[in-house]
CSV table of C-alpha atoms in Angstrom, one decimal:
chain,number,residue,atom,x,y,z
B,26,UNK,CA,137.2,-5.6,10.9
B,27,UNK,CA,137.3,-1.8,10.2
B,28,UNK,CA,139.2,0.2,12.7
B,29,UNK,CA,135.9,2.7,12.3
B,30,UNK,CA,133.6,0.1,13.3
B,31,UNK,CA,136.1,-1.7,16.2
B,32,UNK,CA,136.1,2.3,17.7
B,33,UNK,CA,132.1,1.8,17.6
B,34,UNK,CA,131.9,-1.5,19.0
B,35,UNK,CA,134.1,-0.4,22.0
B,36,UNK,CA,132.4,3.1,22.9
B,37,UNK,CA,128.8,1.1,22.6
B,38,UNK,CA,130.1,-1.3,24.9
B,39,UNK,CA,131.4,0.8,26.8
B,40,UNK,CA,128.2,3.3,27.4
B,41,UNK,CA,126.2,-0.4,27.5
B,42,UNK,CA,128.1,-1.5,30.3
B,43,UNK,CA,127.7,2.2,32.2
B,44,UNK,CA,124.1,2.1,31.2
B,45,UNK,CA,123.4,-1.2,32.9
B,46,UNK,CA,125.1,-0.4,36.1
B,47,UNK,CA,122.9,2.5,35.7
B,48,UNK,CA,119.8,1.2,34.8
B,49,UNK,CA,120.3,-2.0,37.9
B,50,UNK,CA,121.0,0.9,40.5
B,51,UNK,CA,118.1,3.1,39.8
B,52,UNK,CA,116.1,-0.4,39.7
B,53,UNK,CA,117.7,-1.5,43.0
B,54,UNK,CA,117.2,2.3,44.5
B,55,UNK,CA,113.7,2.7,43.5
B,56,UNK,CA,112.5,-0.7,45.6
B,57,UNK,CA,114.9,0.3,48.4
B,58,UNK,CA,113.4,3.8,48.4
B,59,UNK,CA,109.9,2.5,48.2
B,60,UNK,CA,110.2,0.1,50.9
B,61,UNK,CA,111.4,2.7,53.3
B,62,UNK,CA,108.7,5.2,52.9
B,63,UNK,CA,105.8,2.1,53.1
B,64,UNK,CA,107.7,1.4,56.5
B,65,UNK,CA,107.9,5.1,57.9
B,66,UNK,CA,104.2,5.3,56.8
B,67,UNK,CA,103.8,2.0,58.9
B,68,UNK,CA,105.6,3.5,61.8
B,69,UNK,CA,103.3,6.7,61.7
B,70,UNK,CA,100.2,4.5,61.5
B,71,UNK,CA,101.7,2.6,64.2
B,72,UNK,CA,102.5,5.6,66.7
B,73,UNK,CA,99.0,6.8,65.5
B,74,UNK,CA,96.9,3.9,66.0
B,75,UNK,CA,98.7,3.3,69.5
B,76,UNK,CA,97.4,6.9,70.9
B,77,UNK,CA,94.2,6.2,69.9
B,78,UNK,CA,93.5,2.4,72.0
B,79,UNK,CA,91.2,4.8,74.0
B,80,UNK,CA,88.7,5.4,71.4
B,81,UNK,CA,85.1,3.8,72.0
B,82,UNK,CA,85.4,1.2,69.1
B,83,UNK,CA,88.7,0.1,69.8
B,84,UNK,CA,88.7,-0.1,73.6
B,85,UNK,CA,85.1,-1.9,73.6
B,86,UNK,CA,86.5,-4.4,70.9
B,87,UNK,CA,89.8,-4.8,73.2
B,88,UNK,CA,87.3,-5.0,76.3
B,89,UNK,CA,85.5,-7.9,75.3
B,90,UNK,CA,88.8,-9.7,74.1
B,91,UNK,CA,87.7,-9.4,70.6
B,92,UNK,CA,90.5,-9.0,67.8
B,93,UNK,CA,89.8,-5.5,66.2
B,94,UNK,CA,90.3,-5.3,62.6
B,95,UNK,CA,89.8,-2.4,60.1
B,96,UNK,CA,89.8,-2.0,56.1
B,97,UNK,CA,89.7,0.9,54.7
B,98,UNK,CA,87.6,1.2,51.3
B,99,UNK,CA,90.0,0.0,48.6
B,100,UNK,CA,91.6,-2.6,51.0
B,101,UNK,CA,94.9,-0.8,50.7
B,102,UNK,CA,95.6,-0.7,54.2
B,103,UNK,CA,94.0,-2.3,57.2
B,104,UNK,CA,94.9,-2.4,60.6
B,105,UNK,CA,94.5,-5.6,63.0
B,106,UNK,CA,94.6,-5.5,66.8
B,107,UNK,CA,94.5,-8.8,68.2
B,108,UNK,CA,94.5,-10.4,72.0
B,109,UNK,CA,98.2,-13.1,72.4
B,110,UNK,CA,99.0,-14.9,75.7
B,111,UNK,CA,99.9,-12.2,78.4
B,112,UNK,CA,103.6,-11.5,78.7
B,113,UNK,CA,104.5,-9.4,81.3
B,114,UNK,CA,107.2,-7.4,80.0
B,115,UNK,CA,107.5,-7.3,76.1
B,116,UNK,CA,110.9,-6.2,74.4
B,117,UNK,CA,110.2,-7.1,70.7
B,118,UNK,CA,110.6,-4.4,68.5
B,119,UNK,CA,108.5,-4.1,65.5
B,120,UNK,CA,109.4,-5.8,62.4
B,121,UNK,CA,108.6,-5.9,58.8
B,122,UNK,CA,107.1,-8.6,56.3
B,123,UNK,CA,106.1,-8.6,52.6
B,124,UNK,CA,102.8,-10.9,53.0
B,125,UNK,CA,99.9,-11.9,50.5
B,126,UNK,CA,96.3,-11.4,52.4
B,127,UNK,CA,92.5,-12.1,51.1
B,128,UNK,CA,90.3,-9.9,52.4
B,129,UNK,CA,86.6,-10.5,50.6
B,130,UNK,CA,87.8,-12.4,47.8
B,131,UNK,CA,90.3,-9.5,47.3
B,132,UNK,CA,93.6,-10.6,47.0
B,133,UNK,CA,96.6,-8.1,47.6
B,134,UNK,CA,100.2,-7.9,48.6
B,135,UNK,CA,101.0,-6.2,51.7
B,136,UNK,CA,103.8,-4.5,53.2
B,137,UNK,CA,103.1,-5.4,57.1
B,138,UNK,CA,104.4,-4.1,60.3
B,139,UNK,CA,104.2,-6.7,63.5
B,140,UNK,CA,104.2,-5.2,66.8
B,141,UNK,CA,103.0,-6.3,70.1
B,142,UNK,CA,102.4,-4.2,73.0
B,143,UNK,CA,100.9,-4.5,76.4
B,144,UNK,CA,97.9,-2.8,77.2
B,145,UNK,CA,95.5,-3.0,80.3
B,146,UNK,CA,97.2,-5.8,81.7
B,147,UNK,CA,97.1,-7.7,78.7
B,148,UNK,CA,99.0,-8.3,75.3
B,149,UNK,CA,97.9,-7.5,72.1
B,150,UNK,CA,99.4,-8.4,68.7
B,151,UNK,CA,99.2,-5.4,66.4
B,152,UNK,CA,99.2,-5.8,62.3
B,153,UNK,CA,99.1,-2.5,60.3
B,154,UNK,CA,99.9,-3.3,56.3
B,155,UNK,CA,99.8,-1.1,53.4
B,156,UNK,CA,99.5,-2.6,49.8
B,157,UNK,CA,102.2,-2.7,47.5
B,158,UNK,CA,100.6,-3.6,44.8
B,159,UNK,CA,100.9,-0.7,43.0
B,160,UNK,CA,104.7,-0.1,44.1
B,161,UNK,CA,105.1,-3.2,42.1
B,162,UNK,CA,103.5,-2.7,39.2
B,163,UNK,CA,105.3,0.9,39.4
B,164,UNK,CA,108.5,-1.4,39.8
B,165,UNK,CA,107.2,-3.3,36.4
B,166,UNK,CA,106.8,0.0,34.2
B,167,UNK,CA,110.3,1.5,35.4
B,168,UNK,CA,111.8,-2.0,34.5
B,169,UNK,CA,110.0,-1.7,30.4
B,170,UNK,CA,110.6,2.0,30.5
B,171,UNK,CA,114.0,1.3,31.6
B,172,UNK,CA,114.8,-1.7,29.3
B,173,UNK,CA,113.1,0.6,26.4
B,174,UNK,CA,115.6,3.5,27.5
B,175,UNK,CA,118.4,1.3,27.2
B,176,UNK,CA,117.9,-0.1,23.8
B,177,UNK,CA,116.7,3.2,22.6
B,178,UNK,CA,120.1,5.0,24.0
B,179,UNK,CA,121.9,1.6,22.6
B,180,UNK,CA,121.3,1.7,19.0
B,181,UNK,CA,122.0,5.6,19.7
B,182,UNK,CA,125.4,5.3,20.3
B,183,UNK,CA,125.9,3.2,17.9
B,184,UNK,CA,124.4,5.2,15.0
B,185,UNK,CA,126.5,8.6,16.4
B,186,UNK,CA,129.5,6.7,17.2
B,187,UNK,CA,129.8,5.1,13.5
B,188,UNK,CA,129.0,8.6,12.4
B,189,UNK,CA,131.3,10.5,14.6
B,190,UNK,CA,134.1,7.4,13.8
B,191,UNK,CA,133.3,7.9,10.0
B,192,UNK,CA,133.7,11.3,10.2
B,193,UNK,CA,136.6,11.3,12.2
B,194,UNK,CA,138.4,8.6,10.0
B,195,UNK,CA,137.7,10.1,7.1
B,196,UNK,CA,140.9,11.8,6.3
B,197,UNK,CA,142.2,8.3,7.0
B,198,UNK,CA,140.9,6.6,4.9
B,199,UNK,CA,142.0,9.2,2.3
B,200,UNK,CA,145.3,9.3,2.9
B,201,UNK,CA,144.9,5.3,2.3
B,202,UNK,CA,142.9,5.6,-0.8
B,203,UNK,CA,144.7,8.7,-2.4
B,204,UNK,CA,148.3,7.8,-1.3
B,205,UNK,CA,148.4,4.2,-1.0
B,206,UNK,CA,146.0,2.5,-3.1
B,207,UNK,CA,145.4,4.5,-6.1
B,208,UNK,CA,149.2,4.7,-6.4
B,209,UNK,CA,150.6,2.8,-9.4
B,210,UNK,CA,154.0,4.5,-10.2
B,211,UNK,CA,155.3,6.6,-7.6
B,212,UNK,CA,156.9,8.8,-9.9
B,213,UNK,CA,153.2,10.6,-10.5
B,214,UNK,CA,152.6,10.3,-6.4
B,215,UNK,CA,150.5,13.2,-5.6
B,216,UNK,CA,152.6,15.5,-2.6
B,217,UNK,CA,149.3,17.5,-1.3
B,218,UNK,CA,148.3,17.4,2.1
B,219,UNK,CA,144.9,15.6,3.1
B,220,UNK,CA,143.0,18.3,4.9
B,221,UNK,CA,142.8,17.1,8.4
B,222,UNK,CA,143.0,18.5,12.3
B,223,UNK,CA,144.2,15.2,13.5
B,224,UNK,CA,148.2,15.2,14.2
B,225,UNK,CA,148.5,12.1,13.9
B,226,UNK,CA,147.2,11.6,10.9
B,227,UNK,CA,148.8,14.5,9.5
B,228,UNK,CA,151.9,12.6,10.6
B,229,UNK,CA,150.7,9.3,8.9
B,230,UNK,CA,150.3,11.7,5.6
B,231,UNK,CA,153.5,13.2,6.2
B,232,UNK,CA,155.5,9.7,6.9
B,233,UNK,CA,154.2,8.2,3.4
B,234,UNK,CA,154.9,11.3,1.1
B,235,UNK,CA,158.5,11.4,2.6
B,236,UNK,CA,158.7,7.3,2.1
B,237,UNK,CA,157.3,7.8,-1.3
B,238,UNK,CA,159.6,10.5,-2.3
B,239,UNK,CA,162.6,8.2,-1.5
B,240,UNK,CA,161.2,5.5,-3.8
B,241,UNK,CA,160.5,8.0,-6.4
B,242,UNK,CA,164.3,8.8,-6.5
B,243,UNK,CA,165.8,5.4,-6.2
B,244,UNK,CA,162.9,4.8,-8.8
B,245,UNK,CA,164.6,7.4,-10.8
B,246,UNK,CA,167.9,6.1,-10.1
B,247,UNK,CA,167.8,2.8,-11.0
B,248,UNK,CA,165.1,4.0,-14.9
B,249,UNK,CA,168.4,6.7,-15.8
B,250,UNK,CA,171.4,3.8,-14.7
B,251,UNK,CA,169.3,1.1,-16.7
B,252,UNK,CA,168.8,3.7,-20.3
B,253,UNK,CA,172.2,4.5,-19.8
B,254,UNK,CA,173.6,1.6,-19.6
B,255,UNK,CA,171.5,-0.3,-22.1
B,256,UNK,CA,172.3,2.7,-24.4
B,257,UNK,CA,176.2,2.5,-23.7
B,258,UNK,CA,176.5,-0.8,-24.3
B,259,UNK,CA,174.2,-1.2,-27.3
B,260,UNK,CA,177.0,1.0,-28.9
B,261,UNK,CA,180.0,-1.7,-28.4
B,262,UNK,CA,177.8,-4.3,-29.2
B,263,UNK,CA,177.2,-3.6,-32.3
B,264,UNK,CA,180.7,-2.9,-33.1
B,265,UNK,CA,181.8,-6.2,-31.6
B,266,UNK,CA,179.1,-7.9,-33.9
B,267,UNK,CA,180.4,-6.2,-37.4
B,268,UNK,CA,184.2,-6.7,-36.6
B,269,UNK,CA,183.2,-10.7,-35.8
B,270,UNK,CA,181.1,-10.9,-38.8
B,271,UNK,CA,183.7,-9.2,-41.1
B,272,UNK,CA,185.8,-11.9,-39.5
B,273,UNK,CA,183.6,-14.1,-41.3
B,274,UNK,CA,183.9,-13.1,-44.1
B,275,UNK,CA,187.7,-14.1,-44.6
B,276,UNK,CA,188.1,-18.1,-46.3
B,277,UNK,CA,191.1,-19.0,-44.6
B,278,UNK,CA,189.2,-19.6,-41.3
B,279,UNK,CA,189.2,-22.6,-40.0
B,280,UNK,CA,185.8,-25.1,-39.1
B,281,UNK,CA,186.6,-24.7,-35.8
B,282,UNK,CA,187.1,-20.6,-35.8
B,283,UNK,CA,184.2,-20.1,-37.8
B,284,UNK,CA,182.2,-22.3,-35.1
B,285,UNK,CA,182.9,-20.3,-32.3
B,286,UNK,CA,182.6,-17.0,-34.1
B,287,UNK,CA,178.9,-17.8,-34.6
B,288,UNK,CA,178.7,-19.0,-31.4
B,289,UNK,CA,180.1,-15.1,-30.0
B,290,UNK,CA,177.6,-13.8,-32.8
B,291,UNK,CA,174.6,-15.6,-30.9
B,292,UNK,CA,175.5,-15.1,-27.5
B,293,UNK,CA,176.1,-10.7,-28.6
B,294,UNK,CA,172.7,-11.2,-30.0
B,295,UNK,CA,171.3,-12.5,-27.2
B,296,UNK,CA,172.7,-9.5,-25.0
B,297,UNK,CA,171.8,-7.3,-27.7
B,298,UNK,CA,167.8,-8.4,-27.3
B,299,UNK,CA,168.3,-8.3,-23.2
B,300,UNK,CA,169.5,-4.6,-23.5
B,301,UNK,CA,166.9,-3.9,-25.9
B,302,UNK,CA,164.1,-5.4,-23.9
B,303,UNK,CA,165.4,-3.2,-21.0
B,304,UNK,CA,165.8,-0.1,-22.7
B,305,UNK,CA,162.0,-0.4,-23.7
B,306,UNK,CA,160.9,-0.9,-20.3
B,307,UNK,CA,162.7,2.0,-19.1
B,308,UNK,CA,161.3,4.3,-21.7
B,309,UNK,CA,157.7,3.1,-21.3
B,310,UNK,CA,158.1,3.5,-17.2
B,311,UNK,CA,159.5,6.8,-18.1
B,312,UNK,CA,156.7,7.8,-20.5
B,313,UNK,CA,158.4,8.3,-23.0
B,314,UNK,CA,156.0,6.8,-25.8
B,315,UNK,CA,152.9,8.9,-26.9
B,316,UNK,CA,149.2,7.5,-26.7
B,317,UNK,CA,147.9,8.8,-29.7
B,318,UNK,CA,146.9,6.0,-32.2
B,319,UNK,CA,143.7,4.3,-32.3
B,320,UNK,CA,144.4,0.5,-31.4
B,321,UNK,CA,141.9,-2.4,-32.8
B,322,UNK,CA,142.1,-5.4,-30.7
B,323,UNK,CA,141.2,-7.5,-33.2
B,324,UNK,CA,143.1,-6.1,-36.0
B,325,UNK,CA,146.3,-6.6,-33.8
B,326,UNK,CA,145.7,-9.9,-33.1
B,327,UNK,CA,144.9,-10.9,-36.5
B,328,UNK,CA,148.8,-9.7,-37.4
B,329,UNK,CA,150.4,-11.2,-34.6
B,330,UNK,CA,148.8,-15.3,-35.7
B,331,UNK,CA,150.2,-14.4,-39.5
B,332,UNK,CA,153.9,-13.6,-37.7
B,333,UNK,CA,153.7,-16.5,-35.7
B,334,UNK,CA,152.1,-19.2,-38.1
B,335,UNK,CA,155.3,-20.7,-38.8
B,336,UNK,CA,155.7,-21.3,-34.5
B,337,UNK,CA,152.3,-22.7,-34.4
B,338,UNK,CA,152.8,-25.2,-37.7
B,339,UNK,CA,156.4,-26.1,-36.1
B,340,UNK,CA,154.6,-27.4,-32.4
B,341,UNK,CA,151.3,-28.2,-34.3
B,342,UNK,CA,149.6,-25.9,-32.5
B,343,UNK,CA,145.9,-25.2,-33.0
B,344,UNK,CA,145.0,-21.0,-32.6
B,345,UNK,CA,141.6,-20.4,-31.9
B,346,UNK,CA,140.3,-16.7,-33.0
B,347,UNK,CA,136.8,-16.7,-31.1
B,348,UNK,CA,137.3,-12.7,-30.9
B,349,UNK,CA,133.4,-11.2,-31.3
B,350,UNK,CA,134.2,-7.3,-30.6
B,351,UNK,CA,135.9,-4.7,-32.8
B,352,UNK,CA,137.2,-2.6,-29.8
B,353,UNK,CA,139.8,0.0,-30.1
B,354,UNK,CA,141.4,2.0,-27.9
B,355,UNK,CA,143.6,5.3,-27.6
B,356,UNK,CA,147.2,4.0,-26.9
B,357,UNK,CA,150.1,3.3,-28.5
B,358,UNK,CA,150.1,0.7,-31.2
B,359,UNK,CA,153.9,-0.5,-31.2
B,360,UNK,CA,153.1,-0.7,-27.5
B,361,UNK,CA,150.3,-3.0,-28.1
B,362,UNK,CA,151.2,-4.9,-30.5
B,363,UNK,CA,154.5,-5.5,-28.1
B,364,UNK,CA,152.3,-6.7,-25.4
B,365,UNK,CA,150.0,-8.8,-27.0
B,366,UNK,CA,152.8,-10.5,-29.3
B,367,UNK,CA,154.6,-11.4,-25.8
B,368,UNK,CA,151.5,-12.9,-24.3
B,369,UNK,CA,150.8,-15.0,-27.6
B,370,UNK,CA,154.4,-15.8,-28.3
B,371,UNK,CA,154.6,-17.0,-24.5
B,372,UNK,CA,151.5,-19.4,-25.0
B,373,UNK,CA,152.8,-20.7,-27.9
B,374,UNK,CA,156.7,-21.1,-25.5
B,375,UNK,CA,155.1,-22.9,-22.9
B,376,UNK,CA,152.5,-25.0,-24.6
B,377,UNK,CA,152.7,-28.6,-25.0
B,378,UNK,CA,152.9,-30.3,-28.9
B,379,UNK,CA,149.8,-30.6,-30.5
B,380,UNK,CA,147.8,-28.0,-27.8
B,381,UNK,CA,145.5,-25.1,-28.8
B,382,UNK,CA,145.6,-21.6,-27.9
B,383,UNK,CA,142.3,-19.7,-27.7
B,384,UNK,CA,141.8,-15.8,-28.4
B,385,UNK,CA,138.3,-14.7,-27.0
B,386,UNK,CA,136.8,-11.2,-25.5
B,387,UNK,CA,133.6,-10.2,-23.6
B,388,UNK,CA,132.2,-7.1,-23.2
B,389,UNK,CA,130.5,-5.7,-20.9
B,390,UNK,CA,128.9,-2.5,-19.1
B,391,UNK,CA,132.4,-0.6,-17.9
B,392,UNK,CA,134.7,-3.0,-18.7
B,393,UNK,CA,136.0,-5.1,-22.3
B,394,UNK,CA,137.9,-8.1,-21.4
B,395,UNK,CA,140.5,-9.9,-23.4
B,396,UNK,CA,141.5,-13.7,-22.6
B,397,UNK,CA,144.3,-15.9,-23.8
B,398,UNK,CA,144.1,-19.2,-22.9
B,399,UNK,CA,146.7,-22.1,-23.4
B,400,UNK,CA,147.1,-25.8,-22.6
B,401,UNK,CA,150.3,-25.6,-21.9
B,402,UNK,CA,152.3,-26.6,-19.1
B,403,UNK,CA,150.3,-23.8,-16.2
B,404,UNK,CA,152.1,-23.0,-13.0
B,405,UNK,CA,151.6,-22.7,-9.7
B,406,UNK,CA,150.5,-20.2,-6.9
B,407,UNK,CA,154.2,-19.1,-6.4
B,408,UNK,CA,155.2,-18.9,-10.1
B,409,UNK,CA,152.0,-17.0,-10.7
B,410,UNK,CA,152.9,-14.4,-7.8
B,411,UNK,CA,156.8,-13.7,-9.6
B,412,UNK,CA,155.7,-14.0,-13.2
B,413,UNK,CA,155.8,-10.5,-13.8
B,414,UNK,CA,159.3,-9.9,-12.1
B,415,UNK,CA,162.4,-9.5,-14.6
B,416,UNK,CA,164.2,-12.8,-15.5
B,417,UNK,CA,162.2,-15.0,-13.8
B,418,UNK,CA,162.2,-17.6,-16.0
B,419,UNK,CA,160.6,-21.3,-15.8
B,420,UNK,CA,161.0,-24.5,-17.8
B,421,UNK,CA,161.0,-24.5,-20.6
B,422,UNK,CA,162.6,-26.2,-23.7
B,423,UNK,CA,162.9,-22.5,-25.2
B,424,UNK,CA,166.8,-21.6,-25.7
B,425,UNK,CA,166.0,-17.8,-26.1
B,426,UNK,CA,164.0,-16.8,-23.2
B,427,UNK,CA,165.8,-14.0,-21.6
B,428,UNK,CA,162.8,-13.9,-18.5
B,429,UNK,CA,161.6,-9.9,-19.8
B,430,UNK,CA,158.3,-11.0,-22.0
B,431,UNK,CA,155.8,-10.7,-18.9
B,432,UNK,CA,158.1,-7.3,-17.5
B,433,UNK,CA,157.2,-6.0,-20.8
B,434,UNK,CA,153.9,-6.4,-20.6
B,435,UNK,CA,153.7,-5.1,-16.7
B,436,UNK,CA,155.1,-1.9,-18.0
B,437,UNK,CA,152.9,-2.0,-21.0
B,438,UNK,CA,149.8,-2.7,-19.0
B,439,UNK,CA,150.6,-0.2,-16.5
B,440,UNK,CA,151.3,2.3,-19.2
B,441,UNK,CA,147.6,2.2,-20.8
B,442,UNK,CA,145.6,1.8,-17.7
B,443,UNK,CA,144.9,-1.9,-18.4
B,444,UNK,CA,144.7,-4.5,-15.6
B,445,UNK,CA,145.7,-7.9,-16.3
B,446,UNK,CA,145.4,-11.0,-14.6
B,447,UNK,CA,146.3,-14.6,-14.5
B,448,UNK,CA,144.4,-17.9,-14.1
B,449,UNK,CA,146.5,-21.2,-13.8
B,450,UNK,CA,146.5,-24.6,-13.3
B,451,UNK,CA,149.8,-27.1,-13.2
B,452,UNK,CA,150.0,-29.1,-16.4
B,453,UNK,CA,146.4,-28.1,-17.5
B,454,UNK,CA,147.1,-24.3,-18.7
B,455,UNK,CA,147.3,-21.1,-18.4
B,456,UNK,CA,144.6,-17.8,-19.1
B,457,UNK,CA,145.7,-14.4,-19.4
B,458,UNK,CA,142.9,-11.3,-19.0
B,459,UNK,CA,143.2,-8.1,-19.8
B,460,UNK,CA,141.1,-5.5,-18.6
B,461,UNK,CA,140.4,-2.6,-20.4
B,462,UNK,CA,138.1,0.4,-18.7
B,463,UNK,CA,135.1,1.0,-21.3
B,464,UNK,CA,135.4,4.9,-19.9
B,465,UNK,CA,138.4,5.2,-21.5
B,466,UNK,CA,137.9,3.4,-24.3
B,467,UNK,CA,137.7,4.6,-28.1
B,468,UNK,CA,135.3,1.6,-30.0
């Protein structure tokens, strides 16, 4: 999950929680509050009603021991004064009871106060209640409007906190993109600040140029020690190789001589095509090769199955061509006929006797696709992760694999702006893709 969206989740929940404990108090305050003004309204009526037991209707209803009961128009309130067995002294205070009374088929919920009192020499029960029925249905809209509120101010914070997050990440994120991501050689690594007001991500931005730098120079480092000494020793190589075969060329040598001089021969050779291979790496990391021929695929491929027929007749190998597309590109063709003559030459290394290898391509809308797929021996998850790493080798039957073929193509890839990826499966195969970006393309 997105650091962006974990900073939303946690202020929303956050505000949620704060709005709930809001929302339940006001809920909780509002019935509290209610309930105390019906009651002083109760206690008025009360002190009210008790002043006036003198009046002619009440005191002739008392008189004849009659209960006195009165409803006002809306049955909202009533009052009931009512004869109980006589107690002489009477020490209950009034009390308080939510009750549900029918009163001509009306049917309402009263708040009621209970109060008995002594009066002429007699005791009387008095009942004053006050409806609440509207109290609760205020109760029931403040709940909606409240529950409303809540959702309303919910999926607020959440929109403004994504936005303010998004806004305030930005500069993040662009430091990551710009800096990190889009990064393929750290020799080009662009040094310019991402605007931001944020010190700690000025910091970040800071950190990864100074990191960056220090791998640009032990980049640096380890290109000029690798051209110079490939180039150095290229020089006594090649002398070494034309004293030995001038060696050679003399008759009184023995078998044996002459054995191991070709064996010296094969083995300078073989340092001679190592130091080779890495002086070309280091020259294309170094960008030292221009891009200025127009490449056909196809025409490319065509050359490389002529150079390698023999190969394919000696392991009876069976190359398909299912190529549909005449695509070019601006590059470098030495370059790619380098790279694609490494990819071949490696399906032809590692396939099994009698196996096919298959050329096809697909285009589509932004990108043209090349595959090369083999039968050979495949490899697995581990292999696939180090096969572009120098001399890493695997098994094969090959005597002159020097582990530098899929280097060369990393640095060729790299080089043109071509992805590539790999597909394989132990003992069935393996399928190469390159990736080629139609934008910068040249068909």
């Amino acid at each position: 999950m997105k650091l962006q969206v974990k900073l939303a989740l946690y202020n929303t929940l956050t505000k949620l929680a704060i709005i709930l404990f809001t929302g339940l108090l006001i809920l909780l305050s509002i019935e509290k509050i209610s309930y105390n003004h019906v009651e002083l309204r109760l206690e008025e009526n009360e002190r009210e009603t008790l002043r006036n037991l003198n009046s002619k209707e009440i005191n002739s209803k008392l008189a004849n021991e009659k209960p006195y009961t009165d409803f006002n128009i809306l049955k909202e309130e009533f009052i009931t004064i009512k004869p109980v067995k006589f107690e002489p002294t009477v020490t209950k205070n009034a009390s308080f009871t939510t009750e549900t009374r029918t009163n001509e088929s009306v049917t309402q919920t009263y708040r009621i106060l209970t109060h008995q009192f002594n009066f002429n020499n007699h005791t009387y029960l008095l009942e004053i209640g006050v409806s609440i029925t509207s109290i609760e249905e205020l109760k029931s809209i403040i709940k909606r409007f409240t529950l409303l509120t809540l959702l309303i101010a919910l999926a607020l914070t959440l929109v403004s906190d994504l936005i303010f997050t998004k806004f305030l990440l930005a500069p993040f994120y662009k430091i990551i993109d710009r800096k990190l991501i889009k990064v393929n050689d750290p020799m080009n690594f662009d040094y310019e600040k991402v605007k931001t007001t944020t010190q700690d991500f000025e910091l970040l931005d800071d950190s990864i140029s100074t990191l960056m730098k220090k791998i640009s120079n032990l980049f640096s480092l380890e290109k000029q020690f690798i051209a110079n000494v490939s180039h150095e020793l290229l020089t006594p190589i090649s002398i070494i190789s034309s004293r030995l075969e001038n060696i050679l060329l003399q008759e009184e040598l023995s078998e044996a001589s002459e054995n191991k001089m070709h064996a010296s021969l094969k083995t300078l050779n073989r340092l001679k095509s190592i130091i080779n291979s890495l002086l070309l790496i280091s020259k294309v990391e170094n960008n030292q090769y221009a891009k200025a021929d127009v490449v056909m695929i196809a025409g490319v491929i065509m050359e490389i199955e002529e150079e390698l027929e023999d190969r394919l007749e000696e392991k009876h190998l069976i190359f398909n061509n299912n190529m549909k597309y005449i695509y070019s590109i601006m590059g470098n063709r030495p370059l790619m006929h380098t790279l694609l003559f490494n990819l071949i030459n490696n399906a032809i290394k590692y396939n099994k006797p009698k196996g096919s290898i298959t050329v096809a391509d697909e285009l589509k809308e932004d990108v043209y696709i090349l595959e090369i797929t083999d039968t050979g021996a495949g490899m697995d998850q581990q292999q696939i992760e180090n096969a572009f790493n120098r001399f890493e080798k695997f098994e094969t039957e090959e005597k002159e694999s020097y582990g530098l073929g899929l280097a060369i193509v990393k640095s060729i890839t790299a080089f043109h702006n071509i992805r590539v990826k790999i597909d394989s499966v132990k003992e069935k195969g393996t399928s190469i893709y390159l990736i080629f970006n139609r934008e910068r393309d040249f068909t």
